mmCIF file of N, CA and C in Angstrom:
data_model
loop_
_atom_site.group_PDB
_atom_site.id
_atom_site.type_symbol
_atom_site.label_atom_id
_atom_site.label_comp_id
_atom_site.label_asym_id
_atom_site.label_seq_id
_atom_site.Cartn_x
_atom_site.Cartn_y
_atom_site.Cartn_z
ATOM 1 N N UNK A 25 42.962 0.430 -19.585
ATOM 2 C CA UNK A 25 41.957 -0.581 -19.370
ATOM 3 C C UNK A 25 42.109 -1.633 -20.463
ATOM 4 N N UNK A 26 42.117 -2.888 -20.083
ATOM 5 C CA UNK A 26 42.254 -3.963 -21.050
ATOM 6 C C UNK A 26 40.888 -4.336 -21.599
ATOM 7 N N UNK A 27 40.904 -5.147 -22.640
ATOM 8 C CA UNK A 27 39.673 -5.579 -23.287
ATOM 9 C C UNK A 27 38.746 -6.301 -22.305
ATOM 10 N N UNK A 28 39.300 -7.139 -21.398
ATOM 11 C CA UNK A 28 38.480 -7.906 -20.462
ATOM 12 C C UNK A 28 37.917 -7.042 -19.342
ATOM 13 N N UNK A 29 38.534 -5.894 -19.049
ATOM 14 C CA UNK A 29 38.036 -5.014 -17.989
ATOM 15 C C UNK A 29 36.847 -4.182 -18.456
ATOM 16 N N UNK A 30 36.767 -3.883 -19.742
ATOM 17 C CA UNK A 30 35.697 -3.029 -20.269
ATOM 18 C C UNK A 30 34.307 -3.619 -20.040
ATOM 19 N N UNK A 31 34.040 -4.891 -20.388
ATOM 20 C CA UNK A 31 32.698 -5.435 -20.130
ATOM 21 C C UNK A 31 32.360 -5.466 -18.632
ATOM 22 N N UNK A 32 33.331 -5.773 -17.785
ATOM 23 C CA UNK A 32 33.084 -5.828 -16.346
ATOM 24 C C UNK A 32 32.712 -4.443 -15.817
ATOM 25 N N UNK A 33 33.401 -3.408 -16.282
ATOM 26 C CA UNK A 33 33.102 -2.044 -15.847
ATOM 27 C C UNK A 33 31.705 -1.653 -16.292
ATOM 28 N N UNK A 34 31.317 -2.029 -17.493
ATOM 29 C CA UNK A 34 29.981 -1.726 -18.007
ATOM 30 C C UNK A 34 28.912 -2.424 -17.162
ATOM 31 N N UNK A 35 29.149 -3.677 -16.819
ATOM 32 C CA UNK A 35 28.205 -4.434 -15.994
ATOM 33 C C UNK A 35 28.071 -3.792 -14.620
ATOM 34 N N UNK A 36 29.179 -3.425 -13.994
ATOM 35 C CA UNK A 36 29.129 -2.804 -12.668
ATOM 36 C C UNK A 36 28.424 -1.450 -12.711
ATOM 37 N N UNK A 37 28.659 -0.677 -13.749
ATOM 38 C CA UNK A 37 27.980 0.612 -13.889
ATOM 39 C C UNK A 37 26.473 0.405 -14.036
ATOM 40 N N UNK A 38 26.074 -0.554 -14.846
ATOM 41 C CA UNK A 38 24.660 -0.853 -15.040
ATOM 42 C C UNK A 38 24.014 -1.305 -13.738
ATOM 43 N N UNK A 39 24.678 -2.182 -13.003
ATOM 44 C CA UNK A 39 24.139 -2.645 -11.721
ATOM 45 C C UNK A 39 24.020 -1.509 -10.715
ATOM 46 N N UNK A 40 24.976 -0.606 -10.703
ATOM 47 C CA UNK A 40 24.927 0.539 -9.802
ATOM 48 C C UNK A 40 23.732 1.432 -10.105
ATOM 49 N N UNK A 41 23.494 1.669 -11.379
ATOM 50 C CA UNK A 41 22.349 2.495 -11.780
ATOM 51 C C UNK A 41 21.044 1.811 -11.392
ATOM 52 N N UNK A 42 20.919 0.517 -11.639
ATOM 53 C CA UNK A 42 19.706 -0.216 -11.283
ATOM 54 C C UNK A 42 19.479 -0.231 -9.776
ATOM 55 N N UNK A 43 20.524 -0.401 -8.995
ATOM 56 C CA UNK A 43 20.401 -0.394 -7.537
ATOM 57 C C UNK A 43 19.947 0.974 -7.035
ATOM 58 N N UNK A 44 20.479 2.026 -7.611
ATOM 59 C CA UNK A 44 20.088 3.384 -7.221
ATOM 60 C C UNK A 44 18.616 3.626 -7.535
ATOM 61 N N UNK A 45 18.168 3.197 -8.712
ATOM 62 C CA UNK A 45 16.760 3.363 -9.071
ATOM 63 C C UNK A 45 15.849 2.560 -8.158
ATOM 64 N N UNK A 46 16.239 1.340 -7.828
ATOM 65 C CA UNK A 46 15.421 0.503 -6.944
ATOM 66 C C UNK A 46 15.314 1.115 -5.547
ATOM 67 N N UNK A 47 16.410 1.609 -5.032
ATOM 68 C CA UNK A 47 16.369 2.239 -3.707
ATOM 69 C C UNK A 47 15.553 3.522 -3.736
ATOM 70 N N UNK A 48 15.642 4.255 -4.808
ATOM 71 C CA UNK A 48 14.849 5.475 -4.941
ATOM 72 C C UNK A 48 13.362 5.184 -4.938
ATOM 73 N N UNK A 49 12.957 4.083 -5.536
ATOM 74 C CA UNK A 49 11.545 3.703 -5.549
ATOM 75 C C UNK A 49 11.059 3.334 -4.153
ATOM 76 N N UNK A 50 11.935 2.800 -3.335
ATOM 77 C CA UNK A 50 11.557 2.382 -1.983
ATOM 78 C C UNK A 50 11.564 3.539 -0.991
ATOM 79 N N UNK A 51 12.238 4.607 -1.297
ATOM 80 C CA UNK A 51 12.399 5.679 -0.322
ATOM 81 C C UNK A 51 11.600 6.923 -0.673
ATOM 82 N N UNK A 52 10.474 6.733 -1.350
ATOM 83 C CA UNK A 52 9.631 7.884 -1.635
ATOM 84 C C UNK A 52 9.031 8.395 -0.334
ATOM 85 N N UNK A 53 8.689 9.648 -0.311
ATOM 86 C CA UNK A 53 8.118 10.251 0.890
ATOM 87 C C UNK A 53 6.781 9.594 1.206
ATOM 88 N N UNK A 54 6.628 9.035 2.403
ATOM 89 C CA UNK A 54 5.358 8.383 2.731
ATOM 90 C C UNK A 54 4.240 9.414 2.840
ATOM 91 N N UNK A 55 3.120 9.064 2.270
ATOM 92 C CA UNK A 55 1.947 9.920 2.395
ATOM 93 C C UNK A 55 1.198 9.484 3.643
ATOM 94 N N UNK A 56 0.640 10.429 4.319
ATOM 95 C CA UNK A 56 -0.072 10.139 5.560
ATOM 96 C C UNK A 56 -1.539 10.495 5.410
ATOM 97 N N UNK A 57 -2.401 9.743 6.075
ATOM 98 C CA UNK A 57 -3.819 10.062 6.145
ATOM 99 C C UNK A 57 -4.008 10.969 7.344
ATOM 100 N N UNK A 58 -4.640 12.101 7.144
ATOM 101 C CA UNK A 58 -4.800 13.049 8.252
ATOM 102 C C UNK A 58 -6.266 13.332 8.558
ATOM 103 N N UNK A 59 -7.149 12.456 8.118
ATOM 104 C CA UNK A 59 -8.580 12.649 8.357
ATOM 105 C C UNK A 59 -9.030 12.102 9.697
ATOM 106 N N UNK A 60 -10.335 11.957 9.838
ATOM 107 C CA UNK A 60 -10.909 11.568 11.128
ATOM 108 C C UNK A 60 -11.283 10.096 11.228
ATOM 109 N N UNK A 61 -11.148 9.321 10.164
ATOM 110 C CA UNK A 61 -11.489 7.900 10.206
ATOM 111 C C UNK A 61 -10.397 7.141 10.947
ATOM 112 N N UNK A 62 -10.829 6.265 11.848
ATOM 113 C CA UNK A 62 -9.877 5.486 12.645
ATOM 114 C C UNK A 62 -9.936 4.015 12.246
ATOM 115 N N UNK A 63 -8.813 3.341 12.335
ATOM 116 C CA UNK A 63 -8.752 1.902 12.105
ATOM 117 C C UNK A 63 -9.224 1.211 13.370
ATOM 118 N N UNK A 64 -10.073 0.212 13.220
ATOM 119 C CA UNK A 64 -10.666 -0.452 14.375
ATOM 120 C C UNK A 64 -10.669 -1.962 14.164
ATOM 121 N N UNK A 65 -11.283 -2.665 15.102
ATOM 122 C CA UNK A 65 -11.437 -4.116 15.000
ATOM 123 C C UNK A 65 -12.910 -4.444 14.786
ATOM 124 N N UNK A 66 -13.177 -5.647 14.317
ATOM 125 C CA UNK A 66 -14.560 -6.073 14.096
ATOM 126 C C UNK A 66 -15.345 -6.058 15.401
ATOM 127 N N UNK A 67 -14.724 -6.469 16.497
ATOM 128 C CA UNK A 67 -15.403 -6.481 17.794
ATOM 129 C C UNK A 67 -15.790 -5.077 18.246
ATOM 130 N N UNK A 68 -14.930 -4.123 18.022
ATOM 131 C CA UNK A 68 -15.201 -2.756 18.473
ATOM 132 C C UNK A 68 -16.286 -2.079 17.648
ATOM 133 N N UNK A 69 -16.585 -2.597 16.484
ATOM 134 C CA UNK A 69 -17.585 -1.963 15.622
ATOM 135 C C UNK A 69 -18.902 -2.736 15.572
ATOM 136 N N UNK A 70 -19.102 -3.691 16.487
ATOM 137 C CA UNK A 70 -20.313 -4.518 16.476
ATOM 138 C C UNK A 70 -21.595 -3.697 16.590
ATOM 139 N N UNK A 71 -21.579 -2.614 17.310
ATOM 140 C CA UNK A 71 -22.786 -1.800 17.509
ATOM 141 C C UNK A 71 -22.828 -0.575 16.595
ATOM 142 N N UNK A 72 -21.968 -0.537 15.617
ATOM 143 C CA UNK A 72 -21.900 0.595 14.687
ATOM 144 C C UNK A 72 -22.695 0.288 13.421
ATOM 145 N N UNK A 73 -23.048 1.334 12.701
ATOM 146 C CA UNK A 73 -23.751 1.177 11.437
ATOM 147 C C UNK A 73 -22.733 0.932 10.331
ATOM 148 N N UNK A 74 -22.919 -0.162 9.590
ATOM 149 C CA UNK A 74 -22.014 -0.427 8.478
ATOM 150 C C UNK A 74 -22.461 0.402 7.270
ATOM 151 N N UNK A 75 -21.530 1.073 6.655
ATOM 152 C CA UNK A 75 -21.829 1.923 5.504
ATOM 153 C C UNK A 75 -21.501 1.242 4.183
ATOM 154 N N UNK A 76 -20.642 0.250 4.238
ATOM 155 C CA UNK A 76 -20.310 -0.474 3.018
ATOM 156 C C UNK A 76 -18.944 -1.109 3.070
ATOM 157 N N UNK A 77 -18.697 -1.945 2.074
ATOM 158 C CA UNK A 77 -17.380 -2.577 1.946
ATOM 159 C C UNK A 77 -16.667 -1.933 0.767
ATOM 160 N N UNK A 78 -15.446 -1.551 0.998
ATOM 161 C CA UNK A 78 -14.631 -0.892 -0.018
ATOM 162 C C UNK A 78 -13.502 -1.821 -0.430
ATOM 163 N N UNK A 79 -13.049 -1.684 -1.666
ATOM 164 C CA UNK A 79 -11.905 -2.477 -2.106
ATOM 165 C C UNK A 79 -11.047 -1.634 -3.036
ATOM 166 N N UNK A 80 -9.791 -2.016 -3.110
ATOM 167 C CA UNK A 80 -8.863 -1.312 -3.981
ATOM 168 C C UNK A 80 -7.757 -2.239 -4.412
ATOM 169 N N UNK A 81 -7.035 -1.814 -5.442
ATOM 170 C CA UNK A 81 -5.922 -2.622 -5.929
ATOM 171 C C UNK A 81 -4.771 -1.727 -6.351
ATOM 172 N N UNK A 82 -3.620 -2.342 -6.462
ATOM 173 C CA UNK A 82 -2.397 -1.647 -6.845
ATOM 174 C C UNK A 82 -1.600 -2.545 -7.769
ATOM 175 N N UNK A 83 -0.845 -1.946 -8.651
ATOM 176 C CA UNK A 83 0.041 -2.703 -9.526
ATOM 177 C C UNK A 83 1.350 -3.066 -8.864
ATOM 178 N N UNK A 84 1.558 -2.591 -7.622
ATOM 179 C CA UNK A 84 2.795 -2.913 -6.902
ATOM 180 C C UNK A 84 2.676 -4.311 -6.315
ATOM 181 N N UNK A 85 3.559 -5.197 -6.720
ATOM 182 C CA UNK A 85 3.508 -6.591 -6.279
ATOM 183 C C UNK A 85 4.884 -7.038 -5.818
ATOM 184 N N UNK A 86 4.971 -8.279 -5.413
ATOM 185 C CA UNK A 86 6.254 -8.851 -5.000
ATOM 186 C C UNK A 86 6.884 -8.083 -3.862
ATOM 187 N N UNK A 87 8.134 -7.677 -4.037
ATOM 188 C CA UNK A 87 8.847 -6.940 -2.994
ATOM 189 C C UNK A 87 8.196 -5.594 -2.684
ATOM 190 N N UNK A 88 7.453 -5.058 -3.632
ATOM 191 C CA UNK A 88 6.806 -3.771 -3.443
ATOM 192 C C UNK A 88 5.360 -3.910 -2.977
ATOM 193 N N UNK A 89 4.926 -5.123 -2.675
ATOM 194 C CA UNK A 89 3.553 -5.385 -2.261
ATOM 195 C C UNK A 89 3.133 -4.627 -1.014
ATOM 196 N N UNK A 90 4.020 -4.523 -0.034
ATOM 197 C CA UNK A 90 3.679 -3.796 1.196
ATOM 198 C C UNK A 90 3.435 -2.323 0.916
ATOM 199 N N UNK A 91 4.200 -1.740 0.039
ATOM 200 C CA UNK A 91 3.970 -0.344 -0.371
ATOM 201 C C UNK A 91 2.627 -0.240 -1.068
ATOM 202 N N UNK A 92 2.293 -1.243 -1.879
ATOM 203 C CA UNK A 92 0.991 -1.269 -2.541
ATOM 204 C C UNK A 92 -0.147 -1.306 -1.550
ATOM 205 N N UNK A 93 -0.023 -2.134 -0.500
ATOM 206 C CA UNK A 93 -1.049 -2.210 0.541
ATOM 207 C C UNK A 93 -1.187 -0.858 1.246
ATOM 208 N N UNK A 94 -0.077 -0.213 1.568
ATOM 209 C CA UNK A 94 -0.133 1.109 2.212
ATOM 210 C C UNK A 94 -0.854 2.121 1.328
ATOM 211 N N UNK A 95 -0.554 2.113 0.045
ATOM 212 C CA UNK A 95 -1.206 3.038 -0.888
ATOM 213 C C UNK A 95 -2.711 2.777 -0.964
ATOM 214 N N UNK A 96 -3.089 1.513 -1.045
ATOM 215 C CA UNK A 96 -4.505 1.158 -1.107
ATOM 216 C C UNK A 96 -5.213 1.597 0.164
ATOM 217 N N UNK A 97 -4.617 1.326 1.312
ATOM 218 C CA UNK A 97 -5.255 1.687 2.579
ATOM 219 C C UNK A 97 -5.444 3.197 2.710
ATOM 220 N N UNK A 98 -4.488 3.957 2.247
ATOM 221 C CA UNK A 98 -4.614 5.408 2.263
ATOM 222 C C UNK A 98 -5.820 5.832 1.428
ATOM 223 N N UNK A 99 -5.958 5.260 0.251
ATOM 224 C CA UNK A 99 -7.096 5.556 -0.614
ATOM 225 C C UNK A 99 -8.413 5.121 0.029
ATOM 226 N N UNK A 100 -8.434 3.930 0.628
ATOM 227 C CA UNK A 100 -9.662 3.436 1.256
ATOM 228 C C UNK A 100 -10.072 4.291 2.451
ATOM 229 N N UNK A 101 -9.117 4.799 3.204
ATOM 230 C CA UNK A 101 -9.439 5.693 4.329
ATOM 231 C C UNK A 101 -10.119 6.961 3.809
ATOM 232 N N UNK A 102 -9.607 7.505 2.727
ATOM 233 C CA UNK A 102 -10.210 8.715 2.143
ATOM 234 C C UNK A 102 -11.603 8.426 1.600
ATOM 235 N N UNK A 103 -11.764 7.273 0.962
ATOM 236 C CA UNK A 103 -13.086 6.905 0.443
ATOM 237 C C UNK A 103 -14.076 6.659 1.572
ATOM 238 N N UNK A 104 -13.635 6.039 2.650
ATOM 239 C CA UNK A 104 -14.506 5.808 3.805
ATOM 240 C C UNK A 104 -14.945 7.143 4.412
ATOM 241 N N UNK A 105 -14.027 8.075 4.501
ATOM 242 C CA UNK A 105 -14.357 9.397 5.032
ATOM 243 C C UNK A 105 -15.413 10.080 4.167
ATOM 244 N N UNK A 106 -15.314 9.932 2.855
ATOM 245 C CA UNK A 106 -16.297 10.524 1.945
ATOM 246 C C UNK A 106 -17.688 9.917 2.152
ATOM 247 N N UNK A 107 -17.758 8.680 2.626
ATOM 248 C CA UNK A 107 -19.033 8.033 2.928
ATOM 249 C C UNK A 107 -19.605 8.489 4.272
ATOM 250 N N UNK A 108 -18.814 9.175 5.062
ATOM 251 C CA UNK A 108 -19.244 9.579 6.395
ATOM 252 C C UNK A 108 -18.840 8.599 7.482
ATOM 253 N N UNK A 109 -17.891 7.738 7.190
ATOM 254 C CA UNK A 109 -17.449 6.727 8.160
ATOM 255 C C UNK A 109 -16.607 7.361 9.262
ATOM 256 N N UNK A 110 -16.655 6.710 10.408
ATOM 257 C CA UNK A 110 -15.785 7.096 11.520
ATOM 258 C C UNK A 110 -14.706 6.049 11.764
ATOM 259 N N UNK A 111 -14.961 4.806 11.298
ATOM 260 C CA UNK A 111 -14.038 3.693 11.532
ATOM 261 C C UNK A 111 -13.970 2.792 10.297
ATOM 262 N N UNK A 112 -12.843 2.127 10.130
ATOM 263 C CA UNK A 112 -12.699 1.079 9.119
ATOM 264 C C UNK A 112 -12.089 -0.153 9.775
ATOM 265 N N UNK A 113 -12.464 -1.294 9.235
ATOM 266 C CA UNK A 113 -11.872 -2.571 9.646
ATOM 267 C C UNK A 113 -11.272 -3.176 8.386
ATOM 268 N N UNK A 114 -9.961 -3.442 8.430
ATOM 269 C CA UNK A 114 -9.273 -3.978 7.266
ATOM 270 C C UNK A 114 -9.618 -5.430 7.031
ATOM 271 N N UNK A 115 -9.630 -5.805 5.767
ATOM 272 C CA UNK A 115 -9.725 -7.207 5.387
ATOM 273 C C UNK A 115 -8.322 -7.797 5.389
ATOM 274 N N UNK A 116 -8.157 -8.868 4.645
ATOM 275 C CA UNK A 116 -6.849 -9.510 4.529
ATOM 276 C C UNK A 116 -6.230 -9.107 3.197
ATOM 277 N N UNK A 117 -5.106 -8.379 3.200
ATOM 278 C CA UNK A 117 -4.509 -7.990 1.920
ATOM 279 C C UNK A 117 -4.008 -9.201 1.144
ATOM 280 N N UNK A 118 -4.019 -9.081 -0.171
ATOM 281 C CA UNK A 118 -3.538 -10.139 -1.036
ATOM 282 C C UNK A 118 -2.494 -9.563 -1.985
ATOM 283 N N UNK A 119 -1.285 -10.102 -1.912
ATOM 284 C CA UNK A 119 -0.212 -9.683 -2.808
ATOM 285 C C UNK A 119 0.001 -10.815 -3.800
ATOM 286 N N UNK A 120 -0.416 -10.581 -5.049
ATOM 287 C CA UNK A 120 -0.295 -11.605 -6.080
ATOM 288 C C UNK A 120 0.810 -11.280 -7.070
ATOM 289 N N UNK A 121 0.815 -12.012 -8.161
ATOM 290 C CA UNK A 121 1.827 -11.802 -9.192
ATOM 291 C C UNK A 121 1.534 -10.568 -10.042
ATOM 292 N N UNK A 122 0.235 -10.221 -10.190
ATOM 293 C CA UNK A 122 -0.133 -9.148 -11.093
ATOM 294 C C UNK A 122 -0.747 -7.948 -10.398
ATOM 295 N N UNK A 123 -1.216 -8.118 -9.171
ATOM 296 C CA UNK A 123 -1.785 -6.984 -8.442
ATOM 297 C C UNK A 123 -1.803 -7.270 -6.949
ATOM 298 N N UNK A 124 -1.970 -6.205 -6.192
ATOM 299 C CA UNK A 124 -2.120 -6.276 -4.742
ATOM 300 C C UNK A 124 -3.499 -5.713 -4.435
ATOM 301 N N UNK A 125 -4.269 -6.403 -3.593
ATOM 302 C CA UNK A 125 -5.618 -5.947 -3.270
ATOM 303 C C UNK A 125 -5.818 -5.867 -1.765
ATOM 304 N N UNK A 126 -6.776 -5.047 -1.366
ATOM 305 C CA UNK A 126 -7.143 -4.898 0.046
ATOM 306 C C UNK A 126 -8.609 -4.497 0.106
ATOM 307 N N UNK A 127 -9.286 -4.892 1.166
ATOM 308 C CA UNK A 127 -10.675 -4.509 1.394
ATOM 309 C C UNK A 127 -10.792 -3.864 2.770
ATOM 310 N N UNK A 128 -11.877 -3.119 2.938
ATOM 311 C CA UNK A 128 -12.174 -2.510 4.240
ATOM 312 C C UNK A 128 -13.677 -2.395 4.378
ATOM 313 N N UNK A 129 -14.140 -2.558 5.591
ATOM 314 C CA UNK A 129 -15.542 -2.270 5.897
ATOM 315 C C UNK A 129 -15.573 -0.908 6.571
ATOM 316 N N UNK A 130 -16.464 -0.063 6.077
ATOM 317 C CA UNK A 130 -16.593 1.293 6.606
ATOM 318 C C UNK A 130 -17.779 1.350 7.567
ATOM 319 N N UNK A 131 -17.573 1.941 8.746
ATOM 320 C CA UNK A 131 -18.614 2.022 9.786
ATOM 321 C C UNK A 131 -18.775 3.458 10.271
ATOM 322 N N UNK A 132 -19.985 3.772 10.726
ATOM 323 C CA UNK A 132 -20.225 5.027 11.432
ATOM 324 C C UNK A 132 -20.606 4.642 12.862
ATOM 325 N N UNK A 133 -19.781 5.037 13.785
ATOM 326 C CA UNK A 133 -19.996 4.734 15.197
ATOM 327 C C UNK A 133 -20.329 6.038 15.939
ATOM 328 N N UNK A 134 -21.214 5.909 16.914
ATOM 329 C CA UNK A 134 -21.610 7.088 17.688
ATOM 330 C C UNK A 134 -20.777 7.267 18.907
#
């Protein structure tokens, strides 16, 4: 190996390690919500009792913002279930530079 090949090999090795770590972060096992709360629309919950508005945030932003929204929604579904909700209606998620946020309204429908 010549002197000029050594830095290039080091750079390629570093990039390979970083790419592997980035892909590993994206391919974590998805967690699923297995409770009884269902996602609904505002129209479908017009005659239901509103239990409250929930909000959550995640440090996952940018390219990882969608994963952050999924994580928040999973947490909000569990929190809605703890309130006795049967349905949730999602707000509009916000993926910013420093955090990702989401809101939900929790309803009990008969």
